[in-house]
């Protein structure tokens, strides 16, 4: 069993208090690694290393074009080492290897290639200010040290979506991954060690309160990008407000999938099931609220139930597995509690709802679950479960579908299933969410921004918007007129 320290200045550093946290394999329930239980002292070491790298040394003096080429080499390296990294992440959080590996080899490597290409294209403006004798221009500059805090469901994806644009902008980075799944992020930093100068990318591990808060509150951390739950985001925003540190917030969701009566029912059943169940609902954009036209509700729910019930649950390393485990025991218990609450609230379960123990596993699996007769005021309809649980509510007309979809404090994503493209565009316009999928789900590409409306957060990842988030703007005023007038002229 390997014990991981923090990754600071391109070396392993033991945690200052000597404390370690068990990393548990959700397939077997066994401790398979240990990570550092860090405190403010370790955070300070990482931030100091990042600050030094930002202000002196090769990173500080590197030309933007060189930085861009270096990022492209990180993308190549990521693709080369994808197998090892995917295996570690599967072990750490139970995500199926087949879901991680292709991403690391292609579109996550793309993040480094894409932002590598943009690194030397960060331009300011010359502005036509209405001030005689003055020339004004803007510069877009890195913040310095940025803190990146990530969730356990897709640690590498979330970390890379932050690290690539942050580095392209010229910042240095300290990442604090989730205490439930830190190993793949630590391994990523180690894999980059011979390419990045010391201090440019650091990883400290530990709990949110003891390690995350000191990072957010550190005076030398000039910007924080956070991915996690709404309560976690609120706390981070509160701590960041003490030092007036800007934040980007990528938070939870309770995303609707609206199905109109004109669809092919099998296509819609496949689409709705695909938009929730394969990651066992453990995706921030998971389409966990089915808002379906009343005339097709029974037939569609039956077909979704047939598709979902046929899924093979099992070890995430097995290529035949179609749904893996829930990522950790506390989360597994929370999902079961949400199901029990839904029943107390009067929803009718038509599929699943029970824990299962596929052979060779410890049993943190929950069957794909579907509830009908769901009260739109219930927790099941309004609160994120982050598990394989679909809540179904019928609608009678388009306005009602939109109202139901928007009747939530979240605004991360939405799916629309219809054969009528004009209706799809109309509804997409009316939905309060940062991402809308029409007749597809979970699609993403480096070029297109991702982020939330309402309490799902603010700021964007991917696309040029993510690069902008890691840059601050300076306005420079040059006097082109000769002489400076005395401000206190005497008669
Ligand atoms: P969480 O909020 O419990 O934890 C997220 C991270 O924040 C962890 O690293 C944790 O240690 C840290 N943290 C917790 N409290 C903190 C504090 N007081 N100060 C600083 N750091 C603190 O979330 P989670 O359970 O790890 O992740 C699941 C949540 O993440 C779900 O709500 C999911 O929807 C969301 N998520 C959002 C996106 C997105 O892009 N919008 C992507 C993935 C996951």
CSV table of C-alpha atoms and ligand atoms in Angstrom, one decimal, residues 149-153 158 161 176-180 206-209 212-213 216 226-233 235-236 239 250-253 283-284 334 384 386 412 450 456 461, ligand 1:
chain,number,residue,atom,x,y,z
A,149,UNK,CA,-10.4,22.8,-4.9
A,150,UNK,CA,-12.0,19.8,-6.5
A,151,UNK,CA,-14.7,17.2,-5.9
A,152,UNK,CA,-14.4,13.4,-5.8
A,153,UNK,CA,-16.6,12.3,-8.7
A,158,UNK,CA,-12.1,18.7,-12.8
A,161,UNK,CA,-10.2,21.9,-16.5
A,176,UNK,CA,-6.6,20.6,-3.0
A,177,UNK,CA,-8.5,17.5,-4.2
A,178,UNK,CA,-11.3,15.8,-2.3
A,179,UNK,CA,-10.2,13.8,0.7
A,180,UNK,CA,-12.2,10.9,-0.8
A,206,UNK,CA,-6.7,16.9,3.4
A,207,UNK,CA,-10.1,17.8,4.7
A,208,UNK,CA,-12.1,20.8,3.7
A,209,UNK,CA,-12.0,22.7,7.0
A,212,UNK,CA,-9.2,23.7,2.1
A,213,UNK,CA,-10.1,26.7,4.2
A,216,UNK,CA,-8.8,29.8,0.4
A,226,UNK,CA,-13.9,25.6,-6.6
A,227,UNK,CA,-15.9,22.6,-7.8
A,228,UNK,CA,-18.1,20.9,-5.3
A,229,UNK,CA,-21.5,21.1,-3.5
A,230,UNK,CA,-23.5,24.2,-2.9
A,231,UNK,CA,-22.9,24.2,0.9
A,232,UNK,CA,-19.1,23.7,0.2
A,233,UNK,CA,-19.2,26.6,-2.3
A,235,UNK,CA,-18.4,28.2,2.8
A,236,UNK,CA,-15.5,28.8,0.4
A,239,UNK,CA,-13.9,32.5,3.6
A,250,UNK,CA,-18.8,25.1,-10.2
A,251,UNK,CA,-21.5,23.6,-7.9
A,252,UNK,CA,-24.2,21.0,-7.9
A,253,UNK,CA,-27.3,20.6,-10.0
A,283,UNK,CA,-22.3,13.7,-12.3
A,284,UNK,CA,-23.0,17.3,-11.5
A,334,UNK,CA,-26.8,9.5,1.9
A,384,UNK,CA,-29.5,16.9,-5.5
A,386,UNK,CA,-26.1,12.6,-6.8
A,412,UNK,CA,-26.5,23.7,-14.1
A,450,UNK,CA,-19.5,24.9,-18.9
A,456,UNK,CA,-25.2,26.1,-9.5
A,461,UNK,CA,-14.7,26.2,-17.4
B,1,LIG,P1,-18.0,19.1,-1.3
B,1,LIG,O1,-18.5,20.5,-1.4
B,1,LIG,O2,-18.3,18.3,-0.1
B,1,LIG,O3,-16.4,19.1,-1.4
B,1,LIG,C1,-15.7,19.6,-2.6
B,1,LIG,C2,-14.3,20.0,-2.2
B,1,LIG,O4,-14.4,21.1,-1.3
B,1,LIG,C3,-13.5,18.9,-1.5
B,1,LIG,O5,-12.2,18.9,-1.9
B,1,LIG,C4,-13.7,19.3,0.0
B,1,LIG,O6,-12.6,18.8,0.8
B,1,LIG,C5,-13.6,20.8,-0.2
B,1,LIG,N1,-14.2,21.5,1.0
B,1,LIG,C6,-15.3,21.2,1.7
B,1,LIG,N2,-15.5,22.1,2.6
B,1,LIG,C7,-14.6,23.1,2.5
B,1,LIG,C8,-14.3,24.3,3.1
B,1,LIG,N3,-15.0,24.7,4.2
B,1,LIG,N4,-13.3,25.1,2.7
B,1,LIG,C9,-12.5,24.7,1.6
B,1,LIG,N5,-12.7,23.5,1.0
B,1,LIG,C10,-13.8,22.7,1.4
B,1,LIG,O7,-18.5,18.3,-2.6
B,1,LIG,P2,-18.2,16.8,-3.0
B,1,LIG,O8,-19.1,15.9,-2.2
B,1,LIG,O9,-16.7,16.5,-3.0
B,1,LIG,O10,-18.6,16.7,-4.5
B,1,LIG,C11,-19.9,16.5,-5.0
B,1,LIG,C12,-20.6,17.8,-5.4
B,1,LIG,O11,-19.8,18.5,-6.4
B,1,LIG,C13,-21.9,17.7,-6.0
B,1,LIG,O12,-22.8,18.7,-5.5
B,1,LIG,C14,-21.7,17.9,-7.5
B,1,LIG,O13,-22.8,18.3,-8.2
B,1,LIG,C15,-20.6,18.9,-7.4
B,1,LIG,N6,-19.9,18.9,-8.7
B,1,LIG,C16,-20.0,20.0,-9.5
B,1,LIG,C17,-19.3,20.1,-10.7
B,1,LIG,C18,-19.5,21.2,-11.7
B,1,LIG,O14,-18.7,21.4,-12.6
B,1,LIG,N7,-20.5,22.1,-11.5
B,1,LIG,C19,-18.5,19.0,-11.1
B,1,LIG,C20,-18.4,17.9,-10.3
B,1,LIG,C21,-19.1,17.9,-9.1
